Amino acid sequence: MRVLVRLLSCLLGLAIAAAGGLLATEVTWWWVQPGSPPLLVPWHEWLRLLGTVNWASLPVRITAWSVAAAGLLLVLFAAAARRRDVRLNAPAPEITVTTSPRSLARTVGNSVRAAEGVTGASVTASRRRVRVRATSALKTEDQLRPRLTELAREVVGALPLPHTPSVSVVVDSPRDRR
Amino acid sequence: MSKFSDAARARSYRLERGLTGTTGVLALLAGAAAVVVGMGLLGEFRAQRPVADPIALDFLRQYPEVTKGVAIALGVLLFVLGLRWAFRSLRVELRPDLVLDRTAGNGLRVVSGAVAEAVRSDAEGIDGVAKARVRLVGDEQHPALRIRLSLTDGAEVRAVWQELDKVLGNAKSCLGVAELPTAVHLELATVERQRVQ
């Protein structure tokens, strides 16, 4: 997403520069040589066309909706391009330590998978919360969940995190379905 | 965590995100305004007027010099700002050299790669570190280190820190600098790579 925003940002910059350049040259040309046809952009024609359509006409409404939708997309892209790094306590004032949410998930996942009775686990993690979804062939959710929650809390607690993320565990077991 | 070590975490995207988001907000507002006018919420009369409204055009024709002057100024401004914006987005991060002596005629600098390589080889010697990537970022006035450590599964983070603190202390005393802002990114529980024989 960050690469996309950087690319978009560059393209938007170029588009604005192109629009500004065309505006300046066309108006200058029109000022210097009044009455002559426009240089690059047929804006006399555009102005005539815009004089024939009203605000309620279909093409204008479609354009308005598309511009609004494109704007919304840009806002969403810009909002999604944030860094999701998880901060760790820094050992010295001039040092900043971070880790990735994926690292956090991997650490928790490795120890959950090593626990007895767990056949598989998927973990998602963020700064605030760690979600574990474990599968078990032999144990029920009630048997396994307290132990896994404890284990995941322990693993997360061993890391020097400034705010301990909340841990939630779900166990998917065929024995619960009977 | 200081301002410089925080800035060294990654290339800043503030400008790119800010300008893209602002453009998005402006487009959203303009589009929404046109939709509102078209739906007749500002009066049926307004909705039935042409987009290029003769009243507005006549107003502009009354002051031709002002209109043209403003249009040209706006065009030049957009051109300059747009180009600057595009080039800023394309700009890559600097790898500044470490300047140890700034007195005139007496410059002493350590090239960026040498510092990074020295810290990297030290960091890879730490128990539990599978791989380290180091580079100098920032500018010559405020250089900073960016370190990315891949830790093996089961490595003790606190123990790695203590060792890393020594490595950084060594680097600082070797270079004779009082402080070197550092951003450390830890990749936890990475599987140790098999070396190719």
Short mmCIF file of C-alpha atoms in Angstrom, two decimals:
data_model
loop_
_atom_site.label_atom_id
_atom_site.label_comp_id
_atom_site.label_asym_id
_atom_site.label_seq_id
_atom_site.Cartn_x
_atom_site.Cartn_y
_atom_site.Cartn_z
CA MET A 1 0.00 0.00 0.00
CA ARG A 2 2.87 2.34 0.78
CA VAL A 3 4.41 1.78 -2.66
CA LEU A 4 1.02 2.41 -4.27
CA VAL A 5 0.60 5.70 -2.40
CA ARG A 6 4.09 6.79 -3.41
CA LEU A 7 3.35 6.00 -7.05
CA LEU A 8 -0.06 7.71 -6.88
CA SER A 9 1.51 10.71 -5.21
CA CYS A 10 4.08 11.05 -7.99
CA LEU A 11 1.41 10.68 -10.72
CA LEU A 12 -0.89 13.21 -9.02
CA GLY A 13 2.00 15.67 -8.79
CA LEU A 14 2.76 15.25 -12.49
CA ALA A 15 -0.95 15.57 -13.40
CA ILE A 16 -1.27 18.81 -11.40
CA ALA A 17 1.93 20.17 -12.94
CA ALA A 18 0.63 19.31 -16.44
CA ALA A 19 -2.76 20.93 -15.76
CA GLY A 20 -1.11 24.07 -14.37
CA GLY A 21 1.31 24.29 -17.30
CA LEU A 22 -1.50 23.94 -19.85
CA LEU A 23 -3.63 26.53 -18.06
CA ALA A 24 -0.79 29.06 -18.01
CA THR A 25 0.21 28.53 -21.66
CA GLU A 26 -3.35 28.58 -23.01
CA VAL A 27 -4.29 31.76 -21.16
CA THR A 28 -1.04 33.46 -22.15
CA TRP A 29 -1.59 32.48 -25.81
CA TRP A 30 -5.16 33.75 -25.69
CA TRP A 31 -3.98 37.04 -24.18
CA VAL A 32 -1.17 37.55 -26.72
CA GLN A 33 -3.18 36.45 -29.78
CA PRO A 34 -6.88 37.09 -29.07
CA GLY A 35 -9.23 35.50 -31.58
CA SER A 36 -6.77 32.78 -32.73
CA PRO A 37 -7.62 29.09 -32.14
CA PRO A 38 -6.34 27.57 -28.86
CA LEU A 39 -2.84 26.13 -28.79
CA LEU A 40 -3.23 22.56 -27.44
CA VAL A 41 -6.55 22.19 -25.59
CA PRO A 42 -9.81 22.92 -27.51
CA TRP A 43 -11.22 24.81 -24.52
CA HIS A 44 -13.54 27.08 -26.59
CA GLU A 45 -15.31 23.89 -27.66
CA TRP A 46 -15.41 22.60 -24.06
CA LEU A 47 -16.88 25.86 -22.79
CA ARG A 48 -19.59 25.74 -25.50
CA LEU A 49 -20.43 22.11 -24.53
CA LEU A 50 -20.57 22.97 -20.81
CA GLY A 51 -22.96 25.79 -21.70
CA THR A 52 -25.43 23.27 -23.16
CA VAL A 53 -25.63 20.80 -20.20
CA ASN A 54 -27.22 21.61 -16.85
CA TRP A 55 -26.25 20.33 -13.38
CA ALA A 56 -29.07 17.78 -13.33
CA SER A 57 -28.09 16.13 -16.65
CA LEU A 58 -26.88 12.55 -16.59
CA PRO A 59 -23.27 13.06 -17.83
CA VAL A 60 -22.66 15.77 -15.21
CA ARG A 61 -24.10 13.61 -12.44
CA ILE A 62 -22.03 10.60 -13.51
CA THR A 63 -18.88 12.74 -13.57
CA ALA A 64 -19.70 14.19 -10.14
CA TRP A 65 -20.20 10.74 -8.60
CA SER A 66 -16.99 9.42 -10.20
CA VAL A 67 -14.93 12.37 -8.95
CA ALA A 68 -16.32 11.88 -5.43
CA ALA A 69 -15.64 8.12 -5.58
CA ALA A 70 -12.08 8.65 -6.83
CA GLY A 71 -11.52 11.15 -4.01
CA LEU A 72 -12.79 8.67 -1.44
CA LEU A 73 -10.46 5.99 -2.83
CA LEU A 74 -7.48 8.34 -2.55
CA VAL A 75 -8.38 9.14 1.06
CA LEU A 76 -8.65 5.43 1.88
CA PHE A 77 -5.33 4.62 0.19
CA ALA A 78 -3.60 7.44 2.08
CA ALA A 79 -5.11 6.25 5.36
CA ALA A 80 -4.11 2.62 4.76
CA ALA A 81 -0.46 3.48 4.02
CA ARG A 82 0.43 3.84 7.67
CA ARG A 83 3.12 1.87 9.43
CA ARG A 84 1.82 -0.96 11.57
CA ASP A 85 5.05 -1.59 13.47
CA VAL A 86 4.73 -2.69 17.07
CA ARG A 87 6.89 -0.64 19.42
CA LEU A 88 9.06 -2.28 22.05
CA ASN A 89 10.51 -0.57 25.10
CA ALA A 90 13.73 1.15 24.17
CA PRO A 91 16.85 0.27 26.17
CA ALA A 92 18.31 3.78 25.79
CA PRO A 93 16.79 7.19 25.05
CA GLU A 94 18.42 7.53 21.63
CA ILE A 95 17.22 4.12 20.44
CA THR A 96 13.83 3.20 18.98
CA VAL A 97 12.95 -0.47 18.87
CA THR A 98 10.11 -1.93 16.82
CA THR A 99 8.97 -5.29 15.61
CA SER A 100 6.44 -6.30 12.99
CA PRO A 101 2.93 -7.58 13.81
CA ARG A 102 3.87 -10.63 11.76
CA SER A 103 6.82 -11.33 14.06
CA LEU A 104 4.58 -11.13 17.08
CA ALA A 105 2.10 -13.51 15.45
CA ARG A 106 4.89 -15.90 14.47
CA THR A 107 6.31 -16.05 18.00
CA VAL A 108 2.91 -16.72 19.55
CA GLY A 109 2.03 -19.20 16.78
CA ASN A 110 5.21 -21.21 17.25
CA SER A 111 4.63 -21.78 20.95
CA VAL A 112 0.90 -22.46 20.53
CA ARG A 113 1.60 -25.07 17.87
CA ALA A 114 4.13 -26.72 20.17
CA ALA A 115 1.52 -27.06 22.94
CA GLU A 116 0.07 -30.47 23.65
CA GLY A 117 -3.15 -31.34 21.84
CA VAL A 118 -2.93 -28.58 19.23
CA THR A 119 -2.87 -29.68 15.61
CA GLY A 120 -2.67 -26.26 14.01
CA ALA A 121 -2.96 -22.57 14.76
CA SER A 122 -3.27 -19.31 12.93
CA VAL A 123 -2.46 -16.07 14.68
CA THR A 124 -3.06 -12.46 13.74
CA ALA A 125 -1.49 -9.71 15.79
CA SER A 126 -1.47 -5.94 16.00
CA ARG A 127 -0.27 -3.34 18.50
CA ARG A 128 -3.46 -3.79 20.53
CA ARG A 129 -4.51 -7.36 20.19
CA VAL A 130 -3.41 -10.89 19.47
CA ARG A 131 -5.97 -13.36 18.13
CA VAL A 132 -5.23 -17.05 18.15
CA ARG A 133 -7.29 -19.58 16.28
CA ALA A 134 -6.18 -23.10 17.13
CA THR A 135 -7.46 -26.43 15.89
CA SER A 136 -7.38 -29.58 17.94
CA ALA A 137 -8.38 -33.12 17.06
CA LEU A 138 -8.50 -34.55 20.56
CA LYS A 139 -9.43 -31.84 23.05
CA THR A 140 -12.52 -29.69 23.35
CA GLU A 141 -12.48 -25.91 23.44
CA ASP A 142 -13.20 -25.84 27.18
CA GLN A 143 -10.25 -28.10 27.92
CA LEU A 144 -7.77 -26.29 25.76
CA ARG A 145 -8.68 -22.60 25.79
CA PRO A 146 -7.60 -21.59 29.31
CA ARG A 147 -4.22 -23.27 28.82
CA LEU A 148 -3.61 -21.69 25.42
CA THR A 149 -4.69 -18.24 26.61
CA GLU A 150 -2.27 -18.54 29.51
CA LEU A 151 0.50 -19.68 27.16
CA ALA A 152 -0.10 -16.89 24.64
CA ARG A 153 -0.16 -14.32 27.46
CA GLU A 154 3.13 -15.67 28.74
CA VAL A 155 4.80 -15.42 25.34
CA VAL A 156 3.51 -11.89 24.78
CA GLY A 157 4.45 -10.93 28.34
CA ALA A 158 8.04 -12.08 27.80
CA LEU A 159 8.46 -9.40 25.15
CA PRO A 160 9.28 -5.90 26.37
CA LEU A 161 6.08 -4.32 25.05
CA PRO A 162 5.00 -0.96 26.48
CA HIS A 163 1.31 -1.92 26.29
CA THR A 164 0.48 -5.58 26.62
CA PRO A 165 -1.91 -6.49 23.81
CA SER A 166 -5.10 -8.30 24.75
CA VAL A 167 -5.09 -11.98 23.88
CA SER A 168 -8.09 -13.88 22.57
CA VAL A 169 -8.10 -17.59 21.80
CA VAL A 170 -10.61 -19.62 19.83
CA VAL A 171 -10.28 -23.39 19.59
CA ASP A 172 -11.84 -25.24 16.70
CA SER A 173 -12.34 -28.87 17.60
CA PRO A 174 -14.41 -31.63 15.96
CA ARG A 175 -15.21 -32.96 19.42
CA ASP A 176 -17.29 -29.84 20.11
CA ARG A 177 -19.49 -30.60 17.12
CA ARG A 178 -20.70 -33.97 18.39
CA MET B 1 13.22 7.08 21.77
CA SER B 2 14.34 10.41 20.40
CA LYS B 3 13.10 12.43 17.45
CA PHE B 4 15.99 11.30 15.24
CA SER B 5 15.91 7.64 16.15
CA ASP B 6 12.16 7.65 15.56
CA ALA B 7 12.64 9.24 12.15
CA ALA B 8 15.23 6.60 11.25
CA ARG B 9 12.68 3.76 11.43
CA ALA B 10 11.76 3.96 7.76
CA ARG B 11 11.52 6.41 4.90
CA SER B 12 8.93 9.01 5.80
CA TYR B 13 5.70 8.89 3.81
CA ARG B 14 4.19 11.91 5.49
CA LEU B 15 4.35 14.15 2.41
CA GLU B 16 3.05 11.49 0.03
CA ARG B 17 0.23 10.47 2.33
CA GLY B 18 -0.65 14.03 3.22
CA LEU B 19 -0.84 15.28 -0.35
CA THR B 20 -2.64 12.20 -1.69
CA GLY B 21 -5.13 12.42 1.16
CA THR B 22 -5.65 16.17 0.65
CA THR B 23 -6.23 15.70 -3.08
CA GLY B 24 -8.69 12.93 -2.22
CA VAL B 25 -10.59 15.12 0.25
CA LEU B 26 -10.77 17.99 -2.26
CA ALA B 27 -12.01 15.66 -5.03
CA LEU B 28 -14.56 14.14 -2.65
CA LEU B 29 -15.87 17.56 -1.62
CA ALA B 30 -16.02 18.85 -5.21
CA GLY B 31 -17.81 15.72 -6.41
CA ALA B 32 -20.23 15.80 -3.49
CA ALA B 33 -20.98 19.50 -4.09
CA ALA B 34 -21.75 18.81 -7.77
CA VAL B 35 -23.99 15.88 -6.78
CA VAL B 36 -25.85 18.07 -4.27
CA VAL B 37 -26.38 20.82 -6.87
CA GLY B 38 -27.48 18.27 -9.49
CA MET B 39 -30.03 16.70 -7.14
CA GLY B 40 -31.66 20.09 -6.74
CA LEU B 41 -30.96 20.30 -3.00
CA LEU B 42 -29.79 23.89 -3.50
CA GLY B 43 -32.95 24.77 -5.43
CA GLU B 44 -34.47 23.50 -8.66
CA PHE B 45 -33.42 26.68 -10.45
CA ARG B 46 -29.75 26.11 -9.70
CA ALA B 47 -29.96 22.48 -10.86
CA GLN B 48 -31.40 23.55 -14.22
CA ARG B 49 -28.69 26.15 -14.90
CA PRO B 50 -25.92 25.25 -17.40
CA VAL B 51 -22.62 24.05 -15.87
CA ALA B 52 -20.77 26.88 -17.61
CA ASP B 53 -23.17 29.46 -16.23
CA PRO B 54 -23.56 32.57 -18.46
CA ILE B 55 -23.92 34.75 -15.32
CA ALA B 56 -20.53 33.58 -14.03
CA LEU B 57 -18.93 33.89 -17.49
CA ASP B 58 -20.27 37.43 -17.91
CA PHE B 59 -18.83 38.33 -14.53
CA LEU B 60 -15.42 37.05 -15.62
CA ARG B 61 -15.70 38.94 -18.93
CA GLN B 62 -16.19 42.20 -17.03
CA TYR B 63 -12.66 41.91 -15.62
CA PRO B 64 -10.64 40.25 -18.43
CA GLU B 65 -7.20 41.37 -17.21
CA VAL B 66 -7.77 40.16 -13.66
CA THR B 67 -9.21 36.84 -14.88
CA LYS B 68 -6.29 36.19 -17.20
CA GLY B 69 -3.70 37.31 -14.67
CA VAL B 70 -5.15 35.11 -11.92
CA ALA B 71 -5.44 32.14 -14.32
CA ILE B 72 -1.80 32.46 -15.42
CA ALA B 73 -0.55 32.88 -11.84
CA LEU B 74 -2.59 29.86 -10.74
CA GLY B 75 -1.27 27.81 -13.67
CA VAL B 76 2.37 28.65 -12.92
CA LEU B 77 1.85 27.95 -9.21
CA LEU B 78 0.26 24.55 -9.88
CA PHE B 79 3.04 23.72 -12.37
CA VAL B 80 5.83 24.49 -9.89
CA LEU B 81 4.15 22.84 -6.89
CA GLY B 82 3.14 19.76 -8.93
CA LEU B 83 6.67 19.22 -10.21
CA ARG B 84 8.17 19.67 -6.74
CA TRP B 85 5.65 17.23 -5.34
CA ALA B 86 6.41 14.63 -8.03
CA PHE B 87 10.17 14.92 -7.52
CA ARG B 88 9.84 14.74 -3.74
CA SER B 89 7.86 11.50 -4.11
CA LEU B 90 10.53 9.99 -6.34
CA ARG B 91 13.40 11.01 -4.08
CA VAL B 92 15.30 8.16 -2.47
CA GLU B 93 16.70 8.17 1.03
CA LEU B 94 20.21 9.51 1.55
CA ARG B 95 23.04 7.38 2.85
CA PRO B 96 25.05 10.10 4.56
CA ASP B 97 28.73 9.75 5.41
CA LEU B 98 29.71 10.23 9.01
CA VAL B 99 31.62 13.50 9.31
CA LEU B 100 33.94 13.30 12.31
CA ASP B 101 35.91 16.49 11.85
CA ARG B 102 34.30 19.62 10.45
CA THR B 103 37.18 22.08 10.86
CA ALA B 104 38.12 23.82 7.63
CA GLY B 105 40.87 22.18 5.56
CA ASN B 106 40.80 19.21 7.85
CA GLY B 107 37.78 17.10 6.88
CA LEU B 108 37.54 13.59 8.23
CA ARG B 109 34.68 11.42 7.17
CA VAL B 110 33.83 7.74 7.37
CA VAL B 111 31.86 6.56 4.35
CA SER B 112 28.37 5.37 5.05
CA GLY B 113 28.98 1.81 3.88
CA ALA B 114 32.00 1.32 6.15
CA VAL B 115 30.07 2.23 9.30
CA ALA B 116 27.14 0.05 8.29
CA GLU B 117 29.36 -2.91 7.47
CA ALA B 118 31.25 -2.67 10.77
CA VAL B 119 28.06 -2.57 12.84
CA ARG B 120 26.53 -5.35 10.75
CA SER B 121 29.38 -7.79 11.27
CA ASP B 122 29.38 -7.04 15.01
CA ALA B 123 25.62 -7.46 15.24
CA GLU B 124 25.69 -10.77 13.40
CA GLY B 125 28.10 -12.05 16.04
CA ILE B 126 25.41 -11.72 18.71
CA ASP B 127 23.96 -15.00 19.89
CA GLY B 128 20.43 -15.38 18.54
CA VAL B 129 20.85 -13.04 15.60
CA ALA B 130 20.50 -14.87 12.29
CA LYS B 131 20.96 -11.91 10.03
CA ALA B 132 21.51 -8.19 10.37
CA ARG B 133 21.01 -5.38 7.89
CA VAL B 134 22.41 -1.97 8.72
CA ARG B 135 22.46 1.36 6.93
CA LEU B 136 23.04 4.97 7.78
CA VAL B 137 20.09 7.29 7.20
CA GLY B 138 19.26 10.93 7.84
CA ASP B 139 21.59 13.68 6.67
CA GLU B 140 25.17 14.69 7.43
CA GLN B 141 24.10 16.96 10.28
CA HIS B 142 21.98 14.26 11.89
CA PRO B 143 23.09 10.80 10.83
CA ALA B 144 21.23 7.84 12.32
CA LEU B 145 21.57 4.08 12.18
CA ARG B 146 18.84 1.77 10.97
CA ILE B 147 19.32 -1.81 12.04
CA ARG B 148 17.13 -4.73 11.08
CA LEU B 149 17.82 -7.88 13.03
CA SER B 150 16.37 -11.29 12.19
CA LEU B 151 16.31 -13.31 15.40
CA THR B 152 16.27 -17.09 15.49
CA ASP B 153 13.34 -18.87 17.06
CA GLY B 154 13.62 -18.88 20.83
CA ALA B 155 16.17 -16.07 20.99
CA GLU B 156 15.90 -14.05 24.20
CA VAL B 157 15.04 -10.50 23.18
CA ARG B 158 16.38 -8.90 26.35
CA ALA B 159 19.72 -10.72 26.04
CA VAL B 160 20.03 -9.62 22.41
CA TRP B 161 19.40 -6.05 23.51
CA GLN B 162 22.17 -6.06 26.05
CA GLU B 163 24.61 -7.36 23.47
CA LEU B 164 23.37 -4.88 20.90
CA ASP B 165 23.86 -2.06 23.36
CA LYS B 166 27.51 -3.11 23.66
CA VAL B 167 27.87 -3.23 19.87
CA LEU B 168 26.44 0.27 19.56
CA GLY B 169 28.63 1.50 22.42
CA ASN B 170 31.68 0.09 20.64
CA ALA B 171 30.70 1.73 17.39
CA LYS B 172 30.22 5.08 19.11
CA SER B 173 33.53 4.94 20.95
CA CYS B 174 35.39 3.81 17.79
CA LEU B 175 33.92 6.68 15.81
CA GLY B 176 34.30 9.10 18.70
CA VAL B 177 30.73 10.37 18.49
CA ALA B 178 28.75 11.22 21.59
CA GLU B 179 25.49 9.88 20.29
CA LEU B 180 24.19 7.97 17.33
CA PRO B 181 20.38 7.78 17.12
CA THR B 182 19.42 4.24 16.24
CA ALA B 183 16.24 2.57 15.07
CA VAL B 184 16.21 -1.18 15.59
CA HIS B 185 13.62 -3.37 13.92
CA LEU B 186 13.43 -6.93 15.22
CA GLU B 187 12.07 -9.75 13.13
CA LEU B 188 11.26 -12.42 15.70
CA ALA B 189 11.32 -16.19 15.27
CA THR B 190 12.68 -16.24 11.75
CA VAL B 191 13.87 -19.67 10.71
CA GLU B 192 17.61 -19.84 10.45
CA ARG B 193 18.64 -19.99 6.85
CA GLN B 194 20.54 -22.93 5.46
CA ARG B 195 23.85 -21.80 4.11
CA VAL B 196 24.66 -22.93 0.59
CA GLN B 197 27.80 -25.02 0.65
#
